[in-house]
Short mmCIF file of C-alpha atoms and ligand atoms in Angstrom, two decimals:
data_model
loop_
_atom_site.label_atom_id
_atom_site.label_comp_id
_atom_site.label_asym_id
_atom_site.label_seq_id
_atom_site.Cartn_x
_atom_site.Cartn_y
_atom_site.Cartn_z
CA UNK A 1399 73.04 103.96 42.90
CA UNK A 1400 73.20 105.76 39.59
CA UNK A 1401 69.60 106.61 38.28
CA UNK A 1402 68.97 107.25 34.84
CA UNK A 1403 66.85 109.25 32.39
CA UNK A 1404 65.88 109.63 28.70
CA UNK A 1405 63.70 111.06 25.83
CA UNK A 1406 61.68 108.41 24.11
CA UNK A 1407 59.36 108.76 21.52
CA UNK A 1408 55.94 108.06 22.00
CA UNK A 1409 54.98 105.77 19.02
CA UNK A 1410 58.51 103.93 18.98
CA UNK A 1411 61.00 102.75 22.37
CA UNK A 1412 63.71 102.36 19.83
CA UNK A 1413 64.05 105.76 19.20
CA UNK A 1414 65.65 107.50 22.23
CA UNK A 1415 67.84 110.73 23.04
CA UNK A 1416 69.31 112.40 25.85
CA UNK A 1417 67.27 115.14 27.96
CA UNK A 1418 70.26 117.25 26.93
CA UNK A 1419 69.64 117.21 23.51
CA UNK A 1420 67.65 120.29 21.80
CA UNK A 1421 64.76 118.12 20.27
CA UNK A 1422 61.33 118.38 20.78
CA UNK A 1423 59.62 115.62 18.44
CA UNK A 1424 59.84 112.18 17.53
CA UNK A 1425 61.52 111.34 13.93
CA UNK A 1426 58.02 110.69 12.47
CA UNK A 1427 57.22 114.72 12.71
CA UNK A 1428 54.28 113.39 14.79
CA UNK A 1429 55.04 111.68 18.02
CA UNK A 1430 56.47 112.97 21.27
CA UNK A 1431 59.33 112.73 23.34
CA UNK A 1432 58.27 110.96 26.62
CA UNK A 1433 60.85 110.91 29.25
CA UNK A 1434 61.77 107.61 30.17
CA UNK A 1435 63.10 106.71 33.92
CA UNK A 1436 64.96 103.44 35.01
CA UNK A 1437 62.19 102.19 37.03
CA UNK A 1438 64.59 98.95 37.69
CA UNK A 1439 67.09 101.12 39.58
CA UNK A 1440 64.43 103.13 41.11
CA UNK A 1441 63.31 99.64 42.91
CA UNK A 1442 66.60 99.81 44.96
CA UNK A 1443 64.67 101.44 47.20
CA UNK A 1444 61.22 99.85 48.85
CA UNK A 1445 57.98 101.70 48.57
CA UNK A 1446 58.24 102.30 52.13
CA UNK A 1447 62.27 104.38 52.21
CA UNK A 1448 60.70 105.94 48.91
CA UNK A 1449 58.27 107.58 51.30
CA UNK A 1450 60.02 108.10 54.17
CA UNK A 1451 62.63 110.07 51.62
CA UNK A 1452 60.13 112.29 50.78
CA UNK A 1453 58.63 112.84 53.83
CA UNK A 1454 61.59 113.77 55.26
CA UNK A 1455 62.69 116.34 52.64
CA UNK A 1456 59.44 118.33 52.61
CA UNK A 1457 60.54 121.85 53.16
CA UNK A 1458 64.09 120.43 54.12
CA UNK A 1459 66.28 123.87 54.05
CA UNK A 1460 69.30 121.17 52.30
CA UNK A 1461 68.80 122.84 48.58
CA UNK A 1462 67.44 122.22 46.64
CA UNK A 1463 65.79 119.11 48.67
CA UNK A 1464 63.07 121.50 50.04
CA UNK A 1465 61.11 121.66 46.51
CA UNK A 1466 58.08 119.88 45.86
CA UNK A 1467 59.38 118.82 42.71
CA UNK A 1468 63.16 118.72 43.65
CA UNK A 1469 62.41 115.88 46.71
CA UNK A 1470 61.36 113.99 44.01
CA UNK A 1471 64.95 114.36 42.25
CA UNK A 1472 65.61 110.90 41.62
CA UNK A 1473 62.15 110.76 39.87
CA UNK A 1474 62.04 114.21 37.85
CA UNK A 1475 65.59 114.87 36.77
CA UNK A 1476 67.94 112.76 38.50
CA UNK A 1477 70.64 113.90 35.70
CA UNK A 1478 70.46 117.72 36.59
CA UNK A 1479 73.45 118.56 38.76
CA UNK A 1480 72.43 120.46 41.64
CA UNK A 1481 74.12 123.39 40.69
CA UNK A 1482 72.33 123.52 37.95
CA UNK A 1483 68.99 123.53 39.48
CA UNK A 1484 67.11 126.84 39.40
CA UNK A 1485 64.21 126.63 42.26
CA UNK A 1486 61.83 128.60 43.97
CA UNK A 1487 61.11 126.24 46.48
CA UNK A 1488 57.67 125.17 43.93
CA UNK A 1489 55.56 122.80 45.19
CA UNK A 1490 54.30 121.56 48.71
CA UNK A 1491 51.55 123.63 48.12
CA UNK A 1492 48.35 123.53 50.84
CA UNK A 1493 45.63 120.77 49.78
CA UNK A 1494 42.64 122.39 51.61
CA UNK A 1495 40.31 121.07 53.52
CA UNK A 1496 36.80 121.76 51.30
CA UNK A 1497 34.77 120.28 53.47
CA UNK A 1498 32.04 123.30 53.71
CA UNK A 1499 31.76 123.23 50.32
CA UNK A 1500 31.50 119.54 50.21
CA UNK A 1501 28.91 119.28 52.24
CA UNK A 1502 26.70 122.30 50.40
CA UNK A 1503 27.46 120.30 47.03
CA UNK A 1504 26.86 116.99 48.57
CA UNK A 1505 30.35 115.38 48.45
CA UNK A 1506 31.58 115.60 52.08
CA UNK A 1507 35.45 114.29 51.44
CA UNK A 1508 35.85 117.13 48.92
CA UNK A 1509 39.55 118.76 49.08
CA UNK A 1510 41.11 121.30 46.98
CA UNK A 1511 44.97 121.53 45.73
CA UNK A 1512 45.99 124.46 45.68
CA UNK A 1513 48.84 125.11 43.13
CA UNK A 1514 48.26 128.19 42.29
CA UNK A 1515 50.24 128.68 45.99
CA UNK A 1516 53.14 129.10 44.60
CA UNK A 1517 55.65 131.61 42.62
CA UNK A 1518 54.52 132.90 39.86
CA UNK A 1519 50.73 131.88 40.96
CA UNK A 1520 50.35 128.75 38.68
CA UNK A 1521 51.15 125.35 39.10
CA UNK A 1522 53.30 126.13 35.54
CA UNK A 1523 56.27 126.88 38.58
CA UNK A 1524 56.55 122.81 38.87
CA UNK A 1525 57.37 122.54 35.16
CA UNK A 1526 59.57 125.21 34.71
CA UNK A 1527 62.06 124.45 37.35
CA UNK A 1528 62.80 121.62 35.60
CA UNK A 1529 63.30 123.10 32.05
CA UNK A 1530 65.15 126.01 33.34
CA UNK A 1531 67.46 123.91 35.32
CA UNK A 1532 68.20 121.42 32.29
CA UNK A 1533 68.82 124.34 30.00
CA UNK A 1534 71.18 125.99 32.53
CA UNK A 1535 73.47 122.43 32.83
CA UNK A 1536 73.47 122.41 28.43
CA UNK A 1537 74.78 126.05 28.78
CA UNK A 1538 76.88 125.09 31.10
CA UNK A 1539 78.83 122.11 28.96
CA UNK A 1540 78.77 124.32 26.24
CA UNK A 1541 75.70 124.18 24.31
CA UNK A 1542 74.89 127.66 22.16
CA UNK A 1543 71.67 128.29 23.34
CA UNK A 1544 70.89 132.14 22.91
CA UNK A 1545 67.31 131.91 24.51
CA UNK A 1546 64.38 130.26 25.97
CA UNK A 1547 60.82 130.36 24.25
CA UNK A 1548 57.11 129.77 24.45
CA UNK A 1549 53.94 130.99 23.65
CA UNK A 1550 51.12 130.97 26.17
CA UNK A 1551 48.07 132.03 27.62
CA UNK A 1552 49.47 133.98 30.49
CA UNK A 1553 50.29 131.38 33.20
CA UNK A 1554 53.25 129.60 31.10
CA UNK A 1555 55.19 132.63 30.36
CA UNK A 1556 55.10 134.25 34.08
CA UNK A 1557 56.70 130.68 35.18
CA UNK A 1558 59.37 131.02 32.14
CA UNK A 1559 59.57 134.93 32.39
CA UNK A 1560 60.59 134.31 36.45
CA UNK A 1561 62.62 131.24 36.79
CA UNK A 1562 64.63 131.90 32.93
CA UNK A 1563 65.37 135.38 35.08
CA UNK A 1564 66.73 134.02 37.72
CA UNK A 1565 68.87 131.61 35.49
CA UNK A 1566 70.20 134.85 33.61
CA UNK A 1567 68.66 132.95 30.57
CA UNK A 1568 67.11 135.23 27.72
CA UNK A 1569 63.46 134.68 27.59
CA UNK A 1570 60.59 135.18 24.61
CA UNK A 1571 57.64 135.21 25.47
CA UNK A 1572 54.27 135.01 22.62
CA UNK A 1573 51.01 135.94 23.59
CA UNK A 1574 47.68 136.28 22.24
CA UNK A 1575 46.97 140.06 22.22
CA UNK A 1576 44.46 141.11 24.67
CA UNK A 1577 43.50 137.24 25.75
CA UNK A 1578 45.42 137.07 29.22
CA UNK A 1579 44.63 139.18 32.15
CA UNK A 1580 46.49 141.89 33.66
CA UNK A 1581 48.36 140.21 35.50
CA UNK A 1582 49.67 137.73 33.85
CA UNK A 1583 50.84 140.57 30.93
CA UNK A 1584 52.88 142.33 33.58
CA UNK A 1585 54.46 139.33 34.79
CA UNK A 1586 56.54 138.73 32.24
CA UNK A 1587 57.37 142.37 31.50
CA UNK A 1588 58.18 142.88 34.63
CA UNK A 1589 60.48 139.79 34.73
CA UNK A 1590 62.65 141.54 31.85
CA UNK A 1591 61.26 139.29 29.09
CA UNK A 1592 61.15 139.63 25.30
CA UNK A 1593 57.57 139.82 25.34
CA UNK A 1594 55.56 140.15 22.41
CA UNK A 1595 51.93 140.41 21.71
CA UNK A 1596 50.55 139.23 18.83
CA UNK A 1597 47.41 139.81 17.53
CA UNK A 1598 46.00 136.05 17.31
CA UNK A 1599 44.76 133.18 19.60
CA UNK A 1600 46.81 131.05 21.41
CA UNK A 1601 47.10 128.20 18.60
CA UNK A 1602 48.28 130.84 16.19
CA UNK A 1603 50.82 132.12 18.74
CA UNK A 1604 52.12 127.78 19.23
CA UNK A 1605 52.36 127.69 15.43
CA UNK A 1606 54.94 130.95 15.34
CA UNK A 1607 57.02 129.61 18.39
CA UNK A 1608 57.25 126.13 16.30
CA UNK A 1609 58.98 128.04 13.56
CA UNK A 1610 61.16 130.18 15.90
CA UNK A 1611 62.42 127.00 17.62
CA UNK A 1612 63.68 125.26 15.05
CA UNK A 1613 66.47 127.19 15.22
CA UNK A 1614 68.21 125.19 17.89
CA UNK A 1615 69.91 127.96 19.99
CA UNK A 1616 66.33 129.48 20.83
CA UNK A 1617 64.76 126.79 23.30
CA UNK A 1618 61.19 125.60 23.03
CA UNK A 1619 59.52 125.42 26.58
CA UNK A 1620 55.89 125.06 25.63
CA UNK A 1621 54.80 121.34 27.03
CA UNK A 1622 55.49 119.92 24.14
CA UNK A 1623 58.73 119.44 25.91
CA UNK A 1624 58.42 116.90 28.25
CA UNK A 1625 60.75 118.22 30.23
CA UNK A 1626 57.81 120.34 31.89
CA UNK A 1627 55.90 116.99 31.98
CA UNK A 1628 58.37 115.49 34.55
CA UNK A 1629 57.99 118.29 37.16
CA UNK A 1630 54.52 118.67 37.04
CA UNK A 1631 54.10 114.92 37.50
CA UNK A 1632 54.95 115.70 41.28
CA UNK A 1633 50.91 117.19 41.67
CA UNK A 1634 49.71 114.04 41.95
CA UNK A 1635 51.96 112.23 44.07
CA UNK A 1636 52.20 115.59 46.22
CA UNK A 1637 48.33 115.20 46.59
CA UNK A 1638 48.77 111.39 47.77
CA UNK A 1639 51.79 112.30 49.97
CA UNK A 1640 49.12 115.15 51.86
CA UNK A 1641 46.71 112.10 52.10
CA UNK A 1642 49.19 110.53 54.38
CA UNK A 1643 50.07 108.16 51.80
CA UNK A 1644 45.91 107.10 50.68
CA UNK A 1645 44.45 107.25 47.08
CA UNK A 1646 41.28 109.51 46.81
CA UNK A 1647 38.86 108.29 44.46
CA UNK A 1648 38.88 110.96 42.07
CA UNK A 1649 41.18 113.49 40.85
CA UNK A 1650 39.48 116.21 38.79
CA UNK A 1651 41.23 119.22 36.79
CA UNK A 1652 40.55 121.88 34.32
CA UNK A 1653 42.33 121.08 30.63
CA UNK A 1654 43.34 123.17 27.65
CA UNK A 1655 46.38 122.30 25.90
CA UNK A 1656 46.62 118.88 28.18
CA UNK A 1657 50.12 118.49 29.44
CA UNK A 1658 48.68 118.50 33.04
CA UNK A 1659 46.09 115.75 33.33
CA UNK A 1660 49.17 113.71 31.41
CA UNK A 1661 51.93 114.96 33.63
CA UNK A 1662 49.40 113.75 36.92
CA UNK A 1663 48.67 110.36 34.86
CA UNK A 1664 52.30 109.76 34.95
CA UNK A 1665 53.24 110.71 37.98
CA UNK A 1666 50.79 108.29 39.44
CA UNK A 1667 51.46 105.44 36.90
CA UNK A 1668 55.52 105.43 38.33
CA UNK A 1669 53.62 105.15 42.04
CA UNK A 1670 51.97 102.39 40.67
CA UNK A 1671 55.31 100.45 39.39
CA UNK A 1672 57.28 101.49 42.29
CA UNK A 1673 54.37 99.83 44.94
CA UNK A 1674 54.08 103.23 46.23
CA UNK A 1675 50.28 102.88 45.66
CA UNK A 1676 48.17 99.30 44.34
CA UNK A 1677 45.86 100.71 42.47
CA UNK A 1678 44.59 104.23 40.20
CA UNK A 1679 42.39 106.98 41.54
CA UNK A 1680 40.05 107.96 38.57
CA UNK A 1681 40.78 111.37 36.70
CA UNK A 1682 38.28 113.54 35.29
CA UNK A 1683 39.03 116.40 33.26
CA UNK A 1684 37.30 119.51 32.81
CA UNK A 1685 37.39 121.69 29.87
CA UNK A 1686 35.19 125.23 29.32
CA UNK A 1687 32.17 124.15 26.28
CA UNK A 1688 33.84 127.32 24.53
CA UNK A 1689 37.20 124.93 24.19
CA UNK A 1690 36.13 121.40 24.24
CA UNK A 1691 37.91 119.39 22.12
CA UNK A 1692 39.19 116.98 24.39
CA UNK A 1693 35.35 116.48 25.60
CA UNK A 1694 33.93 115.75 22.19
CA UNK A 1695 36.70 113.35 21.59
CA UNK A 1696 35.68 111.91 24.48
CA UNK A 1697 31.67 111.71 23.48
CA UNK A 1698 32.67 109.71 20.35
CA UNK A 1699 34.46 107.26 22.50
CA UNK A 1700 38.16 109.33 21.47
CA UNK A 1701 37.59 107.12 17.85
CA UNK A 1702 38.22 110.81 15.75
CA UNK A 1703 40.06 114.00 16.94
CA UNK A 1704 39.40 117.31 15.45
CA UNK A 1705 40.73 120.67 16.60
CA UNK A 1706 37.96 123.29 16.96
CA UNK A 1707 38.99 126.93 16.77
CA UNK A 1708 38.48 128.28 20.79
CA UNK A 1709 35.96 130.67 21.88
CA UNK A 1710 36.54 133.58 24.14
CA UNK A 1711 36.42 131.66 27.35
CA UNK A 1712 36.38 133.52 30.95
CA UNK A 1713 38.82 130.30 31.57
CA UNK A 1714 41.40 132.17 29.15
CA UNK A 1715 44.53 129.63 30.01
CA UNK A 1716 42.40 126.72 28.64
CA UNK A 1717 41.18 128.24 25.55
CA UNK A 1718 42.61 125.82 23.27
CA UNK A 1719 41.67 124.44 20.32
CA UNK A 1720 44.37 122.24 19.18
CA UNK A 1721 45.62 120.48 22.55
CA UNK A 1722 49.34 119.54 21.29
CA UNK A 1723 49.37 116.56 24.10
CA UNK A 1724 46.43 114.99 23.07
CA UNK A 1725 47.40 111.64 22.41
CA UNK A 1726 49.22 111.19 25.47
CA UNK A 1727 45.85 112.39 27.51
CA UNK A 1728 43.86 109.62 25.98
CA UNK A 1729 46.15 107.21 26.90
CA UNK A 1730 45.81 108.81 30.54
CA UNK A 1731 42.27 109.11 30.28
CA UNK A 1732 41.76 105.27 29.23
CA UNK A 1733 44.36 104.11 32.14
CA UNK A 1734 42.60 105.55 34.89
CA UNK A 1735 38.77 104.64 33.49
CA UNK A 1736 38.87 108.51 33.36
CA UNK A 1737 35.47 111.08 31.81
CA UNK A 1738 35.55 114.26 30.74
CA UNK A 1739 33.02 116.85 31.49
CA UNK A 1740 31.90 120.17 30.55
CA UNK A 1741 30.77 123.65 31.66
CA UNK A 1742 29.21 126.79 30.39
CA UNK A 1743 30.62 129.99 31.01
CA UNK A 1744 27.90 130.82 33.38
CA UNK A 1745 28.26 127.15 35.17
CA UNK A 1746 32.30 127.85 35.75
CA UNK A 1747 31.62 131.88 37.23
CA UNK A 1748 29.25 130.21 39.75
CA UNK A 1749 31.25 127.46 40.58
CA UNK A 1750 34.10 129.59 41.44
CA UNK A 1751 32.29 132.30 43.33
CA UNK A 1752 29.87 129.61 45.38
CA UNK A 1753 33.45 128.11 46.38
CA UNK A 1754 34.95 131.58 47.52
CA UNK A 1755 31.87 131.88 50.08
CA UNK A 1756 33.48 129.06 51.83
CA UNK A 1757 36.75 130.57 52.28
CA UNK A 1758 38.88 129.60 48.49
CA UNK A 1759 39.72 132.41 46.34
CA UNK A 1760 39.49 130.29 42.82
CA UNK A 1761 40.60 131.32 39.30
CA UNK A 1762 38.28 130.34 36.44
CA UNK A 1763 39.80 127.50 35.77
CA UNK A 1764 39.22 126.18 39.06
CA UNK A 1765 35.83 127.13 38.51
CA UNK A 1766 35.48 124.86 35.42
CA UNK A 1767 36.98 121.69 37.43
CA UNK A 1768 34.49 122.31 40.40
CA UNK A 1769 31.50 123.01 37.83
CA UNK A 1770 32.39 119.72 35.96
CA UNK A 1771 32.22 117.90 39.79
CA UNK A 1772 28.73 119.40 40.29
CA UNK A 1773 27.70 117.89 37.26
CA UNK A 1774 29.50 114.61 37.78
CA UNK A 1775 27.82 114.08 41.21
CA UNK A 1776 24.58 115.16 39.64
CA UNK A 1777 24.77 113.04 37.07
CA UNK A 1778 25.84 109.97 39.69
CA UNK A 1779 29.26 109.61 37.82
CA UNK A 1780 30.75 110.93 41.36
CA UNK A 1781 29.41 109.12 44.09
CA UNK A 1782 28.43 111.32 47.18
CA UNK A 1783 30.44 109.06 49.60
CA UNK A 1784 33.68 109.19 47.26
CA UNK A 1785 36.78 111.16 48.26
CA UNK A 1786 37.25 113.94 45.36
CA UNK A 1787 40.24 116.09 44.80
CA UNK A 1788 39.95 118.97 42.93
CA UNK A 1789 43.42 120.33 41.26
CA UNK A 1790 43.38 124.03 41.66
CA UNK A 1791 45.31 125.40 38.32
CA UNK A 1792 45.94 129.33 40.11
CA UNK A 1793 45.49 132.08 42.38
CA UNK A 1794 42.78 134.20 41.53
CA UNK A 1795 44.89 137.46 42.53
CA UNK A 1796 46.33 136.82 38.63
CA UNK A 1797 42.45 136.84 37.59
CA UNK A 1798 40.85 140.25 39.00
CA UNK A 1799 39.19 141.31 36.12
CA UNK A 1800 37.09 138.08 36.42
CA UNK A 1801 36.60 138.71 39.82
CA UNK A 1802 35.13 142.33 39.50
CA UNK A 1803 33.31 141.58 36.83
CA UNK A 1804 31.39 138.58 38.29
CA UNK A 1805 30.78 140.96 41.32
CA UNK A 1806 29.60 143.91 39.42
CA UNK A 1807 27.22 141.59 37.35
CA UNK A 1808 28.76 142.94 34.17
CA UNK A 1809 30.20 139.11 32.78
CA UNK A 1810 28.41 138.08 29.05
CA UNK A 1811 26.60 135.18 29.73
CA UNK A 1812 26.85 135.15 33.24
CA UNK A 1813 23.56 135.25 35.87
CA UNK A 1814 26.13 136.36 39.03
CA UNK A 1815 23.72 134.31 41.39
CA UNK A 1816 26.61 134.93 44.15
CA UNK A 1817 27.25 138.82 43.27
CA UNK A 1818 27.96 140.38 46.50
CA UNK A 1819 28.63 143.85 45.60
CA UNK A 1820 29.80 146.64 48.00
CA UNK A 1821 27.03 148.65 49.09
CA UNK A 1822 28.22 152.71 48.42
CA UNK A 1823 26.60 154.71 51.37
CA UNK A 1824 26.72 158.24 52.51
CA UNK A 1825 28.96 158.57 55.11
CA UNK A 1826 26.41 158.41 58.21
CA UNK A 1827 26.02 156.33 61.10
CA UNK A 1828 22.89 155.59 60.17
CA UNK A 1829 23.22 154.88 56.92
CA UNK A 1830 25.69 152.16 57.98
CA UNK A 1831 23.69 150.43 60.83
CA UNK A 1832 20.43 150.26 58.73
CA UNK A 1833 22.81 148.46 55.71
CA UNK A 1834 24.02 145.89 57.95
CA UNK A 1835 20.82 145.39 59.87
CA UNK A 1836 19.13 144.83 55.94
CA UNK A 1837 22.01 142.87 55.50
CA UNK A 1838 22.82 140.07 58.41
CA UNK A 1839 20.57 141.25 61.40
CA UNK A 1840 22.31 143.03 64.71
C1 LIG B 1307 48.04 125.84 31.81
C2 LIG B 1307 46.83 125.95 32.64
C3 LIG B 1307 45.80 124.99 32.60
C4 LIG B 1307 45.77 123.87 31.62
O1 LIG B 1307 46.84 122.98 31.66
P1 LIG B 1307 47.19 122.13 30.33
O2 LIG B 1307 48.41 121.42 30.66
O3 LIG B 1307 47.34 123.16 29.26
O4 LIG B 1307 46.00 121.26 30.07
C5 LIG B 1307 44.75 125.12 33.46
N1 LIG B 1307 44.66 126.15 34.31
C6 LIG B 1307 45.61 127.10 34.37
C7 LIG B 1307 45.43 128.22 35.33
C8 LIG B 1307 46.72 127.03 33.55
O5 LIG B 1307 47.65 127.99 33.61
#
């Protein structure tokens, strides 16, 4: 069986194009490209061999089967030769167990996806591996593309930076000057990047790229390009896969620029028309109340949308003001009866540190999507019997600077009710067995 793929715009089915095409946007200047699978020749196969397929490729060593996203060939890419496909092996990353913090937050069946597990730290790694790949087959028959380009807020252009690398693709890389951490500044640099720093936000950064990019040998991989859409889509039915196959009944993630809650509404929506599933978990999305667009769309029933310019945000990958898949989220958001919450800066530290006392290590963006469940349950939107899963964006290795500065107390804004700094003795025995017996009792 031959299956089959294709760009579509958004606001038209007429209009269509191949994924091997450099085009980003629909002929109106306003749409975009959604990519379009042939769900008919997808039903060759029941529900029941689709999941026995992918239950038998998890971490299959048959390349590039193994991938979380690349298992899911015939439902990403199914066009990419597998030659073509540049992998890390992305995906199939842990869904913990978050029971301990479940029950201290009063939402026993609570479990966290981890996708910041993963290569470059983010769950941008499912994305990529698509883009990269489909870029490296258009080389391949011929096409003149001289690079590969995005601007980001840290997590995008480590995935690019790393997988474009290992493609022997040219990469450029814009970011907003002094608005990503650390690490996610060296990861591209380090990854032999173009990388330039620019001293603007994030939206002023997307409007450059969207300039650079028309020039069709330089390659646009912001999400924009749905390309990224169709490997990230694999979260959700990852999540559902780890559930043995049962749909929780929420699924709740942080959102800036809002490719992800759309890429995890799709993904679902084709387990939905395949049979894999009979019915939609519901989706809440979190977003900082320093970069809330999406939420007061959301308050006035999504009847207007404005951009707001972002504030400085701890949660510095979702400071976003203009969200460039808006549209496409609503659509999401109405399918799957979905809210969106939420938090302050001060709500989103907690969160975060209250969940690393039970064992999770969460970046702040995690932090926002478990502050924005608090609130939910409080509120009685999230029922304490419900199953919840919370999507975990990235590792908080990339986000130290958060991390130390929670600890130390030293965050604007921020009360640090979970501070647990190291105690600096001198360097006696007594000194040591009086601090611990203060501390837990011997
Ligand atoms: C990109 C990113 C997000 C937001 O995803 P969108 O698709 O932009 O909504 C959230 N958290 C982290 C860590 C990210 O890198």
């Amino acid at each position: 069986m031959t299956y089959n793929c294709w760009y579509e715009c958004m606001h038209d089915p007429a209009e269509s194009y191949s994924i091997f095409d450099v085009i980003y946007r629909c002929k109106d200047g306003d749409g975009l490209l959604e990519v379009e699978h042939d769900i008919e020749a997808l039903k060759d196969r029941s529900a029941d061999e689709w999941k026995a397929l992918f239950d038998q490729r998890t971490h299959s060593k048959d390349f590039p089967y193994g991938s979380g996203v690349w298992g899911k060939k015939e439902w990403v890419a199914p066009l990419v030769r597998d030659e073509n496909i540049v992998s890390m092996y992305e995906g199939h990353t842990n869904l913990f167990n978050a029971h301990l913090l479940g029950q201290q937050i009063g939402l026993p069946d609570l479990w966290v996806k981890l996708c910041g597990n993963s290569h470059t730290g983010s769950f941008k790694d499912l994305g990529m591996t698509v883009l990269v790949s489909v870029v490296k087959q258009m080389i391949a028959e011929g096409k003149p593309i001289r690079a590969v380009a995005c601007a980001s807020t840290g997590d995008t252009s480590a995935a690019l930076a790393a997988y474009a690398a290992a493609a022997e693709i040219p990469a450029v890389i814009l970011l907003p000057r002094a608005k990503v951490s650390t690490a996610q500044l060296i990861q591209p640099i380090a990854n032999g990047a173009t990388v330039l720093s620019l001293d603007t936000d994030f939206d002023g950064c997307m409007e450059i790229v969207k300039q650079l990019t028309e020039d069709p040998t330089i390659y646009l991989a912001n999400s924009m390009n749905s390309l990224r859409i169709e490997g990230q889509k694999t979260i959700g039915i990852g999540i559902i896969q780890q559930l043995d196959w049962q749909i929780p009944d929420w699924i709740i993630l942080p959102a800036g620029n809002l490719g992800n809650v759309s890429a995890l509404g799709k993904g679902l929506l084709m387990m939905k028309a395949l049979g894999l599933i009979d019915h939609l978990p519901r989706i809440a999305c979190a977003q900082a109340a320093n970069a809330n667009p999406l939420y007061l769309s959301f308050k006035r029933d999504y009847q207007a949308f404005e951009p707001v310019k972002a504030k400085k945000t701890l949660a510095s990958a979702i400071q976003i003001g203009n969200p460039v898949s808006y549209e496409r989220a609503v659509r999401i958001l109405k399918a799957f009866d979905g809210v969106v919450e939420q938090v302050s800066e001060d709500e989103l530290a907690d969160a975060a540190a209250r969940a690393d006392r039970t064992g999770l290590y969460c970046c702040p963006h995690t932090g926002v999507a478990l502050g924005a469940l608090i609130k939910l349950l409080e509120k009685g939107v999230i029922k304490r019997h419900e199953r919840a899963v919370v999507i975990s964006t990235a590792h908080g290795l990339k986000f130290s600077d958060f991390k130390v500065g929670y600890h130390q107390g030293e965050l604007a804004g921020v009360n640090s009710r979970y501070a647990n700094p190291p105690l600096e003795l001198d360097a006696s025995y007594a000194a040591v067995v009086e601090a611990i017996e203060r501390r837990i009792g011997i």
